[in-house]
Every structure is written in structure tokens, then in C-alpha cells.
């Protein structure tokens, strides 16, 4: 006597390797107490697992499963001098049939990855097994960003500019470079909201040349992001002081660069800014007057003066009770004499 049984052909799910979905059902017959004779089909992109046959028993429903696993497909990525996940030369990208092809971009110093040739397929396909895909590279200039004491660099990857093409200026990419920066927490306190921000990019370190927006990018470079205090107040007469915020005078900390338009630093402008370290006024070509007590009690500060100062009032840099600035840096002997006659200790005056 013959009995019918069902053969279910199931393929591995695309999303769950432990799940199998029916794609075809067969009805077959066999004699009682004999083993079933289920056979695998040829199914593109799949390989059948070992079939567990069953004994045909009277009055019992028999279902035999034939499961198919997705084949592993291998693509060959020729990196052409680049690196991918520490691999040089050729990288074997593997994935199951039908799965999406995903790969991070390779890297190569001095070059920007442009594309794969030919283009990578969207999914792993049988016909692409063993095919070679070559990296196409574009030569670029690399711009790296480092920050001063206030800035944290949140993106270490260099910004790239194509070597062959339209000339690129710093101004056109400045916002992209600034996006790699973030104020450190200690410089972004709630009681000093918006006190500090971007000032300039310098070439090769904190003492390097300030780069203007018209600078053409024609070499690899490291730019130094300099921050500054943002709460200066300069009136129409060029009188420099600090803004009042929430009823209190804002007091800068760290290193600051004075506004170029400053002509006079008013009395007590930076009084008792105890955590002020460097005050750079060297670029203030119109600064002529520094009034008394301007930097009283700024005991940690070094004041860097321009050559055009003509008047420095007594105790501009502190008084004899031990509250002098740490140091005053001058460009020439004329300014040195003005500092000395303001009753500032001569031994703390230096040239730059």
C-alpha cells in the first residue's frame, strides 16, 4: 500500500539565519514503512542542507523539510595602494547571497577615495562571485585641525581638497573645519555662556601666521584653531573694556587677543582677572593709551604690547602691594621705558 507525504522546500530567511521560509511544496508517495525520498532542488544562490528522511507510517501525516542555506559570495576589492580594516592589497568582501553589499570607504594618505570600478552591486549575487573591483583615487591636499586650550577636536579625520580642479580658499571651507571643533566643558560653563568662541586659524601652531579667508589651499597643512574671549566692549572712540553680563562685569580667563580696533584700554578694564594668562595686544596697531589699574590683580597674566603705545599710566599693570602682572612683553626700548615709568618692576619686562 502507498502513502502520500509532503516535501517542504525552505530557504534561509534574508533577515534571520535561524529562520527558513517555504518557497515550494511537493506531494510524493511511497510504500508503508519505507523511507521517504525527498530530494533537493537546484535553487540559484542556495545550497541544500543534509535531508533528514522519515519512515512512512500508516495513519500519520508525514512532512519532510528540505532546507537551503544562502551561499557565501566573495567579492575581491583591489585597494590600489589604500587600506581597508588594516588590509592592504586585495580585500575579500564576503556576504550571503541576497544580502546588501556594505563596506566602509578605504583610506590612502594623500588621496580621497572616489569610487569602485566597476561599481559595487547592491546585493551579493552569484554572477559576481570572484569579480574584482578596483579603488579609484583622487589626489588631494589634507588639512588637519588642532585646537588651543579651549578646543576639543571631535573629528580627527583630515579635511581634503582635490589637487586637480578649481582653486579652493580657506574661506570657502572654514565652516567645515570649524565643525571639527567643540569647546571643552570647562570653557562652556553656564555662568559664562557664549564667553568664548572662534578667533582665527593659524598655520603651524599658536605662534604661526594667521590665515585669512583668501588663503589658497595648495599644500598639506595643519591649522591651529585659536579661540578668544567674545565679551569685549569697544565704544565709538575705541575705548576697550569688558561687557556687563547679568549685572556683573565679564572676566576673561586663559589666553585672549584684544580687538584690533582698540585705541585705549580703560581704567580697571581687566581688574582682578586672576585666571588670565596671556593678553595679546601686539596686533592692535591703533592702541595708544593704557589707563591706570587696567590690569590690576591680574597676577598670572603676561601682557604683550604693540609698538605704537604712547601713554601708559601709573600702575597700569598692577601696584606695589604685590598684585603686579607676571610679565610685560615689549617690542622695543621705547615701549619698555613707558612700562618702566608706569612703576612696573623692570625685572619683569621682556622683549619679544
Coordinates of C-alpha atoms in Angstrom, one line a residue, residues 122-289:
X122 CA 23.7 46.5 -4.3
X123 CA 23.5 42.9 -3.1
X124 CA 25.7 39.7 -3.2
X125 CA 24.9 37.8 -6.4
X126 CA 26.1 34.5 -7.8
X127 CA 27.2 36.1 -11.0
X128 CA 29.5 38.5 -9.1
X129 CA 31.4 35.7 -7.3
X130 CA 35.2 36.4 -7.6
X131 CA 34.8 39.6 -9.5
X132 CA 37.5 42.2 -8.9
X133 CA 36.5 45.8 -8.1
X134 CA 39.3 48.4 -8.1
X135 CA 39.5 51.6 -6.0
X136 CA 39.7 54.8 -7.9
X137 CA 41.6 57.5 -6.0
X138 CA 41.8 61.3 -6.4
X139 CA 45.0 63.1 -5.2
X140 CA 44.2 65.7 -2.5
X141 CA 45.7 68.1 -0.1
X142 CA 45.0 67.1 3.5
X143 CA 44.1 69.8 6.1
X144 CA 44.3 68.7 9.8
X145 CA 42.9 70.8 12.6
X146 CA 44.3 71.1 16.1
X147 CA 42.9 73.3 18.8
X148 CA 44.1 75.6 21.6
X149 CA 43.4 75.1 25.3
X150 CA 39.7 75.7 24.9
X151 CA 39.0 73.5 21.9
X152 CA 38.5 69.7 21.7
X153 CA 38.8 68.2 18.2
X154 CA 35.8 65.9 17.7
X155 CA 36.7 64.7 14.3
X156 CA 40.4 63.7 13.7
X157 CA 40.0 62.9 10.0
X158 CA 41.7 65.4 7.7
X159 CA 39.6 67.6 5.5
X160 CA 40.5 67.0 1.9
X161 CA 40.7 69.4 -1.1
X162 CA 41.3 68.0 -4.6
X163 CA 44.6 68.9 -6.1
X164 CA 43.3 69.0 -9.6
X165 CA 40.4 71.3 -10.1
X166 CA 39.2 74.8 -9.1
X167 CA 41.3 76.6 -6.6
X168 CA 39.9 76.4 -3.1
X169 CA 40.3 79.1 -0.5
X170 CA 40.3 78.8 3.3
X171 CA 37.2 81.0 3.5
X172 CA 35.2 78.5 1.4
X173 CA 36.0 75.6 3.8
X174 CA 36.3 77.4 7.1
X175 CA 32.9 76.3 8.4
X176 CA 33.7 72.7 7.6
X177 CA 37.0 73.0 9.6
X178 CA 35.2 74.7 12.5
X179 CA 32.7 71.9 12.6
X180 CA 35.5 69.6 13.8
X181 CA 35.8 71.7 16.9
X182 CA 33.9 71.8 20.2
X183 CA 34.5 74.0 23.3
X184 CA 35.7 71.9 26.2
X185 CA 33.3 71.7 29.1
X186 CA 35.3 73.9 31.4
X187 CA 35.1 76.7 28.8
X188 CA 31.4 76.3 28.2
X189 CA 30.1 76.8 31.7
X190 CA 26.5 78.0 32.2
X191 CA 27.8 81.2 34.0
X192 CA 30.0 82.0 31.0
X193 CA 27.6 81.2 28.2
X194 CA 29.0 82.4 24.9
X195 CA 32.0 84.0 26.6
X196 CA 34.4 82.1 24.3
X197 CA 34.4 81.2 20.6
X198 CA 36.4 81.0 17.4
X199 CA 39.0 83.7 16.6
X200 CA 41.3 82.5 13.8
X201 CA 43.2 79.7 12.1
X202 CA 46.9 79.9 12.3
X203 CA 49.5 78.0 10.2
X204 CA 51.6 75.5 12.2
X205 CA 50.9 76.3 15.8
X206 CA 49.8 79.0 18.2
X207 CA 52.6 81.4 17.1
X208 CA 52.1 80.8 13.4
X209 CA 50.8 83.1 10.8
X210 CA 47.1 84.0 10.9
X211 CA 45.4 82.6 7.8
X212 CA 43.0 84.9 6.0
X213 CA 39.9 83.8 4.1
X214 CA 41.7 84.3 0.8
X215 CA 44.4 81.8 1.5
X216 CA 44.5 79.3 -1.4
X217 CA 44.9 75.7 -0.3
X218 CA 47.9 74.5 -2.3
X219 CA 49.7 72.2 0.2
X220 CA 49.0 69.8 3.0
X221 CA 48.7 71.8 6.2
X222 CA 47.9 71.7 9.9
X223 CA 45.8 74.6 11.0
X224 CA 45.7 75.7 14.6
X225 CA 42.3 76.8 15.8
X226 CA 42.6 79.8 18.1
X227 CA 39.7 80.8 20.3
X228 CA 39.1 84.1 22.0
X229 CA 37.1 85.9 24.6
X230 CA 33.9 87.3 23.0
X231 CA 32.7 89.8 25.6
X232 CA 34.9 92.7 24.8
X233 CA 33.3 96.1 24.5
X234 CA 34.8 98.8 22.2
X235 CA 32.9 102.1 22.0
X236 CA 33.0 104.5 19.1
X237 CA 36.0 106.2 20.5
X238 CA 37.9 102.9 20.6
X239 CA 37.8 102.6 24.4
X240 CA 38.2 99.0 25.4
X241 CA 36.5 97.3 28.4
X242 CA 34.6 94.1 29.1
X243 CA 30.8 93.8 28.7
X244 CA 28.4 93.6 31.7
X245 CA 26.6 90.2 31.7
X246 CA 23.7 89.7 34.2
X247 CA 24.7 92.7 36.2
X248 CA 28.4 91.6 36.5
X249 CA 31.4 92.5 34.5
X250 CA 32.6 89.6 32.4
X251 CA 36.1 88.5 33.3
X252 CA 38.1 86.6 30.7
X253 CA 40.2 83.6 31.5
X254 CA 43.1 81.9 29.8
X255 CA 44.7 83.4 26.7
X256 CA 43.0 86.3 24.9
X257 CA 43.6 88.5 21.9
X258 CA 42.5 92.1 22.1
X259 CA 40.2 93.6 19.4
X260 CA 42.2 95.3 16.6
X261 CA 40.0 98.4 16.8
X262 CA 41.0 99.2 20.4
X263 CA 42.6 102.6 20.9
X264 CA 42.6 102.9 24.7
X265 CA 42.3 100.3 27.5
X266 CA 40.2 102.0 30.2
X267 CA 40.9 102.1 33.9
X268 CA 40.2 98.8 35.6
X269 CA 39.2 97.1 32.3
X270 CA 40.6 93.7 33.4
X271 CA 40.7 94.3 37.1
X272 CA 41.2 91.1 39.1
X273 CA 41.1 88.7 36.2
X274 CA 43.1 86.2 38.3
X275 CA 43.0 83.4 35.7
X276 CA 44.1 85.5 32.8
X277 CA 47.4 84.1 31.3
X278 CA 48.2 85.9 28.1
X279 CA 46.8 89.2 26.8
X280 CA 48.0 89.6 23.2
X281 CA 47.7 93.3 22.1
X282 CA 50.5 93.0 19.7
X283 CA 48.2 93.3 16.6
X284 CA 46.4 96.4 17.9
X285 CA 48.1 99.0 15.7
X286 CA 45.8 101.8 16.9
X287 CA 46.3 101.2 20.6
X288 CA 47.9 104.3 22.2
X289 CA 46.8 104.6 25.8

